[in-house]
C-alpha cells in the first residue's frame, strides 16, 4: 500500500502497520479505519463522513464473503441505487472507502458482462472513474467499460 | 460537438445522457472542462435528470478550488459528445436566417419550431417541383425477331414488307437480314425498338402471325433494354 507511504509489512494472512511507539495495527479493515482517522490526507473529512466510511469498510467485509452470483447481483443493485447521485462513496472526494471497495469489487467486475455493467451503470461509472487513478489501482488490471451501441453517441433514449 | 444550449431542456438532456457513465466532463478527475460546463449550466438541473444533478452538486463542491483545477477552459462547444451533431445540424440550419447563435444549430433534440417547420415545408415543395420538371425517361427495348416461313419458296421480301407494314405508336423497325436455317429455308431476322409502355411482344407476335400464308412462327431472338 504505497498509497500512504507508511511502513507496511504483510504476512501471508495478515497486513500489519507499524505505527510507531511499538504499537501495531493489523487487519485491513482496522488498518483502513486507522489511516482514515489519523492520516493527513483525510484530515478534512468530517466526522459524519468518517463514520460513513467506516460503515462502508464494514460492508466491504460482507462483499468479500460473497460466494454466489445471486448475492453479488443483489449487492451491485444496492450499490447502484446508492451511487445514483454520488460521484464517490462518501462526500465529494476519494476516501478509504472508495479505495478498499474498489479492490474488493475488482474481482466481481472482472467477470461481469458488458450488459451487466450497463445495468449497474452507476457502480460501473464509479468503478471506471476510480480505476483510472494509478496509485489506487496499483497492480490490478484496468477493466474495460463500453456502452452498448444503442446508447452511444447522441441518440436519445 | 457539444451539448447544445445548456440552458435548454434538450441541452441538459444531452448532458445527462453524457454523464450517465461518466463522473466528469473530461477524463477521470475534475478539470476546467467541468468548470466551463458548470458555468454554462448556471442553475442546478432538475431531479428528473439525475446524472446531471449528481455531477452538478459534485462540481459545486469544488467551488473554492475552481481556478486550481487542471486543464484550460475551452469554448463550450468542444465539450460533450463528438461528431454527429455538427453534420446533421449543418444542412437544415444553413439557410436559417435567424441563426446568429451557434448553440441553436447544434440543438439535436429540440423539436421543430415554427420557423424550421416552414422552412422544411418549403424545401419539400421545391424538391417536388424540381422532380416534376425533370423529363421522364422513357423505357425502351431493342427486340430482334425471328420470323420463319412455311417453305423455302416463300417470298421473303414480301414477308419483310408485310412485317414492316405493322405500325404502332412506339414501334420503330430497324435493320433486318435473311438468315439461312437449312434446307434452303431462310428466316427473317428483323430488329425493332419499342417503347415498353406502348408496345408489347405479344402485340408484335400477334400482328406478324396474322400473315398466316407467309409466316409460320415468330420468335424473339433477343430482347435488350436500351
Coordinates of C-alpha atoms in Angstrom, one line a residue:
Chain A
X1 CA 0.0 0.0 0.0
X2 CA 2.4 2.7 -1.1
X3 CA -0.5 5.0 -1.4
X4 CA 0.1 6.0 2.2
X5 CA 3.8 5.8 2.1
X6 CA 3.8 4.3 5.5
X7 CA 5.7 1.3 6.6
X8 CA 3.7 -1.7 5.9
X9 CA 4.6 -5.3 6.3
X10 CA 2.4 -8.1 5.2
X11 CA 2.5 -11.7 6.0
X12 CA 0.5 -14.3 4.1
X13 CA -2.5 -14.0 6.2
X14 CA -2.4 -10.5 7.6
X15 CA -1.4 -7.0 7.0
X16 CA 0.3 -5.1 9.8
X17 CA 1.1 -1.5 10.1
X18 CA 3.8 -0.3 12.4
X19 CA 2.6 3.0 13.8
X20 CA 5.5 3.6 15.9
X21 CA 5.5 3.6 19.7
X22 CA 5.8 -0.1 19.4
X23 CA 2.1 -0.3 18.5
X24 CA 0.8 -2.3 15.6
X25 CA -2.5 -2.3 13.8
X26 CA -3.4 -5.4 11.9
X27 CA -6.1 -6.4 9.6
X28 CA -7.1 -4.5 6.5
X29 CA -10.3 -3.0 7.9
X30 CA -8.7 -1.8 11.1
X31 CA -5.8 -0.5 9.2
X32 CA -8.1 1.4 6.9
X33 CA -10.0 2.8 9.8
X34 CA -6.8 3.8 11.5
X35 CA -5.5 5.6 8.4
X36 CA -8.8 7.2 8.0
X37 CA -8.7 8.7 11.4
X38 CA -5.1 9.7 11.5
X39 CA -3.7 10.2 8.0
X40 CA -3.1 13.8 6.8
X41 CA -4.9 13.1 3.5
X42 CA -8.2 12.6 5.2
X43 CA -7.9 15.3 7.8
X44 CA -10.6 17.4 6.2
X45 CA -13.1 14.7 6.2
X46 CA -15.9 15.5 8.6
X47 CA -16.7 13.2 11.5
X48 CA -20.0 12.3 9.9
X49 CA -18.2 11.3 6.7
X50 CA -15.7 9.3 8.6
X51 CA -18.4 7.3 10.2
X52 CA -19.9 6.6 6.9
X53 CA -16.5 5.5 5.6
X54 CA -16.2 3.1 8.4
X55 CA -19.6 1.7 7.7
X56 CA -18.6 1.1 4.2
X57 CA -15.5 -0.6 5.3
X58 CA -17.6 -3.0 7.3
X59 CA -19.8 -3.5 4.3
X60 CA -16.8 -4.4 2.4
X61 CA -16.3 -7.4 4.6
X62 CA -19.7 -8.6 3.6
X63 CA -18.8 -8.2 -0.1
X64 CA -15.6 -10.2 0.5
X65 CA -17.7 -13.0 1.9
X66 CA -20.0 -13.4 -1.1
X67 CA -19.9 -16.7 -2.8
X68 CA -22.5 -16.8 -5.4
X69 CA -23.6 -14.7 -8.3
X70 CA -27.1 -14.0 -6.9
X71 CA -25.9 -12.2 -3.9
X72 CA -23.3 -10.4 -5.9
X73 CA -26.1 -9.1 -8.1
X74 CA -28.0 -8.0 -5.0
X75 CA -25.0 -6.1 -3.7
X76 CA -24.4 -4.5 -7.1
X77 CA -28.1 -3.5 -7.2
X78 CA -27.9 -1.9 -3.8
X79 CA -24.6 0.0 -4.6
X80 CA -26.1 1.1 -7.9
X81 CA -29.0 2.8 -6.3
X82 CA -26.7 4.3 -3.6
X83 CA -24.4 5.8 -6.2
X84 CA -27.1 7.3 -8.3
X85 CA -26.5 10.7 -7.0
X86 CA -22.9 10.3 -5.8
X87 CA -19.6 10.5 -7.5
X88 CA -17.7 8.9 -4.6
X89 CA -19.0 6.7 -1.8
X90 CA -18.6 9.3 0.9
X91 CA -18.5 13.0 0.3
X92 CA -17.1 14.7 -2.7
X93 CA -13.7 13.2 -2.8
X94 CA -11.9 9.9 -2.7
X95 CA -11.8 8.2 0.7
X96 CA -10.5 5.0 2.0
X97 CA -14.0 3.5 1.4
X98 CA -13.6 4.0 -2.4
X99 CA -10.2 2.6 -2.3
X100 CA -11.0 -0.6 -0.5
X101 CA -14.3 -1.1 -2.2
X102 CA -12.6 -0.8 -5.5
X103 CA -10.2 -3.5 -4.6
X104 CA -12.9 -5.8 -3.3
X105 CA -15.2 -5.2 -6.3
X106 CA -12.5 -5.7 -8.8
X107 CA -13.0 -9.4 -8.6
X108 CA -16.7 -9.1 -9.1
X109 CA -16.4 -6.7 -12.0
X110 CA -13.8 -8.8 -13.7
X111 CA -16.3 -11.4 -14.7
X112 CA -19.3 -9.1 -15.3
X113 CA -20.7 -9.0 -18.9
X114 CA -20.9 -5.6 -20.7
X115 CA -24.6 -5.9 -20.4
X116 CA -24.5 -6.2 -16.7
X117 CA -22.0 -3.4 -16.4
X118 CA -24.5 -1.2 -18.2
X119 CA -27.3 -2.4 -16.0
X120 CA -25.5 -1.3 -12.9
X121 CA -24.5 1.9 -14.7
X122 CA -23.8 3.9 -11.5
X123 CA -21.5 1.4 -10.0
X124 CA -19.8 1.0 -13.3
X125 CA -19.4 4.7 -13.7
X126 CA -17.9 5.0 -10.2
X127 CA -15.6 2.0 -10.8
X128 CA -14.4 3.3 -14.2
X129 CA -13.7 6.7 -12.6
X130 CA -11.8 5.3 -9.7
X131 CA -9.8 2.7 -11.5
X132 CA -8.0 5.3 -13.6
X133 CA -6.1 6.5 -10.7
X134 CA -2.8 4.6 -10.9
X135 CA -1.9 4.9 -7.3
X136 CA -5.2 3.4 -6.5
X137 CA -5.3 0.7 -9.0
X138 CA -1.7 -0.4 -8.4
X139 CA -1.3 -3.9 -9.8
X140 CA -4.8 -4.6 -10.7
X141 CA -5.9 -4.7 -14.3
X142 CA -7.8 -1.8 -15.9
X143 CA -11.2 -3.2 -16.8
X144 CA -13.0 -2.1 -20.0
X145 CA -16.3 -0.3 -19.8
X146 CA -18.1 0.1 -23.1
X147 CA -21.7 1.2 -23.5
X148 CA -23.8 -0.8 -25.9
X149 CA -24.2 0.8 -29.4
X150 CA -27.8 1.5 -28.6
X151 CA -26.8 4.3 -26.3
X152 CA -23.6 5.5 -27.9
X153 CA -23.2 8.9 -29.5
X154 CA -26.0 11.3 -29.4
X155 CA -29.0 9.1 -29.9
X156 CA -31.8 9.8 -27.4
X157 CA -33.1 7.1 -25.1
Chain B
X1 CA -19.8 18.6 -30.8
X2 CA -21.2 19.9 -27.6
X3 CA -24.4 19.6 -25.7
X4 CA -26.3 22.3 -27.5
X5 CA -27.9 25.1 -25.4
X6 CA -27.1 24.1 -21.8
X7 CA -29.8 26.4 -20.5
X8 CA -32.5 24.5 -22.5
X9 CA -34.1 21.2 -21.7
X10 CA -32.6 19.5 -24.7
X11 CA -29.1 20.6 -23.8
X12 CA -29.5 19.4 -20.3
X13 CA -30.9 16.1 -21.5
X14 CA -27.8 15.7 -23.7
X15 CA -25.6 16.5 -20.7
X16 CA -27.5 14.0 -18.6
X17 CA -27.0 11.2 -21.2
X18 CA -23.4 12.0 -21.5
X19 CA -22.8 11.9 -17.7
X20 CA -24.7 8.6 -17.2
X21 CA -21.5 6.7 -17.4
X22 CA -19.0 9.5 -16.7
X23 CA -18.2 11.2 -13.4
X24 CA -16.5 14.2 -15.2
X25 CA -16.8 16.0 -18.4
X26 CA -13.3 15.2 -19.5
X27 CA -11.2 12.4 -18.1
X28 CA -11.5 11.0 -14.6
X29 CA -10.7 13.9 -12.4
X30 CA -12.3 17.3 -12.1
X31 CA -10.9 19.8 -14.5
X32 CA -11.5 23.2 -16.1
X33 CA -13.8 21.3 -18.5
X34 CA -16.2 20.7 -15.7
X35 CA -16.0 24.3 -14.6
X36 CA -16.7 25.6 -18.0
X37 CA -19.8 23.4 -18.4
X38 CA -20.8 24.1 -14.9
X39 CA -20.8 27.8 -15.5
X40 CA -22.8 27.3 -18.7
X41 CA -25.4 25.3 -17.0
X42 CA -25.9 28.0 -14.4
X43 CA -28.5 26.5 -12.1
X44 CA -28.9 23.0 -10.7
X45 CA -30.6 20.7 -13.2
X46 CA -33.9 19.2 -12.2
X47 CA -34.1 15.9 -10.4
X48 CA -35.5 14.3 -13.5
X49 CA -32.0 14.4 -14.9
X50 CA -30.3 12.6 -12.1
X51 CA -26.8 12.3 -13.6
X52 CA -26.7 15.9 -14.5
X53 CA -27.8 16.8 -11.0
X54 CA -25.3 14.4 -9.4
X55 CA -22.5 15.9 -11.4
X56 CA -23.7 19.5 -10.8
X57 CA -23.7 19.0 -7.0
X58 CA -20.4 17.4 -7.1
X59 CA -18.7 20.1 -9.1
X60 CA -20.3 22.7 -6.9
X61 CA -18.3 21.3 -4.0
X62 CA -15.2 22.3 -5.9
X63 CA -16.2 26.0 -5.9
X64 CA -13.3 27.1 -3.8
X65 CA -10.8 25.2 -5.9
X66 CA -12.2 26.0 -9.3
X67 CA -9.3 28.0 -10.5
X68 CA -6.7 25.5 -9.5
X69 CA -8.2 22.6 -11.3
X70 CA -6.2 21.2 -14.2
X71 CA -6.7 22.0 -17.8
X72 CA -7.6 25.0 -19.8
X73 CA -11.1 26.3 -20.3
X74 CA -12.2 25.8 -23.9
X75 CA -15.2 27.1 -25.7
X76 CA -18.3 25.3 -24.5
X77 CA -19.0 23.6 -27.9
X78 CA -15.9 21.5 -27.6
X79 CA -17.2 19.5 -24.7
X80 CA -19.6 16.7 -24.8
X81 CA -20.4 14.0 -27.4
X82 CA -18.4 14.5 -30.5
X83 CA -19.3 14.0 -34.1
X84 CA -22.8 13.7 -35.3
X85 CA -24.5 17.0 -34.2
X86 CA -22.3 19.2 -36.4
X87 CA -23.2 17.4 -39.6
X88 CA -26.9 16.8 -39.1
X89 CA -27.4 20.3 -37.9
X90 CA -25.5 21.9 -40.7
X91 CA -27.9 21.1 -43.5
X92 CA -31.2 22.3 -42.2
X93 CA -29.6 25.0 -40.2
X94 CA -27.6 26.6 -43.0
X95 CA -30.5 28.5 -44.7
X96 CA -31.8 29.5 -41.3
X97 CA -31.9 33.3 -41.4
X98 CA -32.1 33.9 -37.6
X99 CA -29.3 31.5 -36.7
X100 CA -27.0 34.1 -35.1
X101 CA -26.5 31.9 -32.0
X102 CA -24.2 28.9 -32.7
X103 CA -25.8 26.8 -30.0
X104 CA -29.2 26.7 -31.7
X105 CA -27.6 25.0 -34.7
X106 CA -26.5 22.1 -32.5
X107 CA -29.9 21.6 -30.9
X108 CA -30.2 18.0 -31.9
X109 CA -33.1 17.0 -29.6
X110 CA -35.1 20.2 -29.9
X111 CA -38.5 19.7 -31.5
X112 CA -39.1 21.7 -34.7
X113 CA -40.2 25.2 -34.0
X114 CA -42.4 27.2 -36.4
X115 CA -39.5 28.6 -38.4
X116 CA -37.9 25.3 -39.1
X117 CA -41.2 23.7 -40.0
X118 CA -42.0 26.4 -42.5
X119 CA -38.5 26.0 -43.9
X120 CA -38.8 22.3 -44.2
X121 CA -42.2 22.5 -46.0
X122 CA -40.8 24.9 -48.5
X123 CA -37.8 22.7 -49.2
X124 CA -40.0 19.7 -49.7
X125 CA -42.1 21.7 -52.2
X126 CA -39.0 22.8 -54.1
X127 CA -37.8 19.3 -54.4
X128 CA -41.2 18.1 -55.7
X129 CA -41.2 20.8 -58.3
X130 CA -37.8 20.0 -59.4
X131 CA -38.7 16.4 -59.8
X132 CA -41.8 17.2 -61.8
X133 CA -39.9 19.3 -64.3
X134 CA -37.3 16.6 -64.9
X135 CA -38.2 14.9 -68.3
X136 CA -39.3 11.4 -67.6
X137 CA -37.0 8.8 -69.1
X138 CA -39.0 6.5 -71.4
X139 CA -38.1 2.9 -71.1
X140 CA -37.2 1.4 -74.5
X141 CA -36.2 -2.0 -75.6
X142 CA -34.5 -3.4 -78.6
X143 CA -36.1 -6.6 -79.8
X144 CA -34.8 -8.9 -82.5
X145 CA -37.4 -11.1 -84.0
X146 CA -37.0 -14.3 -86.0
X147 CA -39.9 -14.7 -88.5
X148 CA -40.0 -18.1 -90.0
X149 CA -41.7 -19.0 -93.3
X150 CA -43.5 -22.1 -94.3
X151 CA -41.2 -23.2 -97.0
X152 CA -38.1 -22.3 -98.9
X153 CA -40.2 -20.9 -101.7
X154 CA -41.9 -18.4 -99.5
X155 CA -41.3 -14.9 -100.7
X156 CA -39.1 -13.4 -98.0
X157 CA -39.1 -9.9 -99.4
X158 CA -42.9 -10.0 -99.3
X159 CA -42.7 -11.1 -95.7
X160 CA -40.4 -8.4 -94.8
X161 CA -42.6 -5.8 -96.4
X162 CA -45.6 -7.2 -94.5
X163 CA -43.8 -7.1 -91.2
X164 CA -42.6 -3.6 -91.8
X165 CA -46.1 -2.5 -92.6
X166 CA -47.0 -3.2 -89.0
X167 CA -47.3 0.2 -87.4
X168 CA -47.8 1.2 -83.8
X169 CA -47.1 4.1 -81.6
X170 CA -43.8 3.5 -80.1
X171 CA -42.6 0.9 -82.6
X172 CA -39.7 1.5 -84.9
X173 CA -38.4 -1.0 -87.3
X174 CA -34.7 -1.4 -87.6
X175 CA -32.3 -3.4 -89.7
X176 CA -33.1 -6.9 -91.0
X177 CA -31.5 -9.7 -92.7
X178 CA -32.2 -13.1 -94.0
X179 CA -30.6 -15.9 -92.2
X180 CA -30.4 -19.4 -93.7
X181 CA -31.6 -22.1 -91.4
X182 CA -31.1 -25.1 -93.6
X183 CA -32.9 -26.9 -96.4
X184 CA -32.9 -23.7 -98.4
X185 CA -35.2 -22.1 -95.9
X186 CA -34.3 -18.7 -94.7
X187 CA -35.7 -16.8 -91.8
X188 CA -36.2 -13.1 -91.5
X189 CA -34.3 -11.6 -88.7
X190 CA -35.5 -8.1 -88.0
X191 CA -34.9 -5.8 -85.2
X192 CA -37.1 -3.1 -83.8
X193 CA -37.1 -0.6 -81.0
X194 CA -40.2 -0.4 -78.9
X195 CA -41.3 1.7 -76.0
X196 CA -42.1 -0.7 -73.2
X197 CA -45.3 1.0 -72.1
X198 CA -46.8 1.2 -75.6
X199 CA -45.8 -1.9 -77.4
X200 CA -45.6 -5.4 -76.1
X201 CA -44.0 -8.5 -77.6
X202 CA -47.4 -10.2 -77.6
X203 CA -48.7 -7.5 -79.8
X204 CA -45.9 -7.9 -82.3
X205 CA -46.3 -11.7 -82.2
X206 CA -50.0 -11.4 -83.0
X207 CA -49.6 -8.9 -85.7
X208 CA -46.9 -10.8 -87.5
X209 CA -48.7 -14.1 -87.3
X210 CA -51.7 -12.5 -88.9
X211 CA -49.8 -13.0 -92.2
X212 CA -50.6 -16.7 -92.0
X213 CA -49.9 -17.6 -95.5
X214 CA -46.3 -16.4 -95.2
X215 CA -45.4 -16.6 -91.6
X216 CA -45.1 -19.9 -89.8
X217 CA -44.0 -18.6 -86.5
X218 CA -42.3 -15.8 -84.7
X219 CA -39.7 -16.0 -82.1
X220 CA -37.9 -13.5 -80.0
X221 CA -34.2 -13.9 -80.7
X222 CA -33.1 -11.2 -78.4
X223 CA -34.6 -8.7 -76.1
X224 CA -32.4 -5.9 -74.7
X225 CA -33.1 -2.9 -72.7
X226 CA -32.0 0.3 -74.3

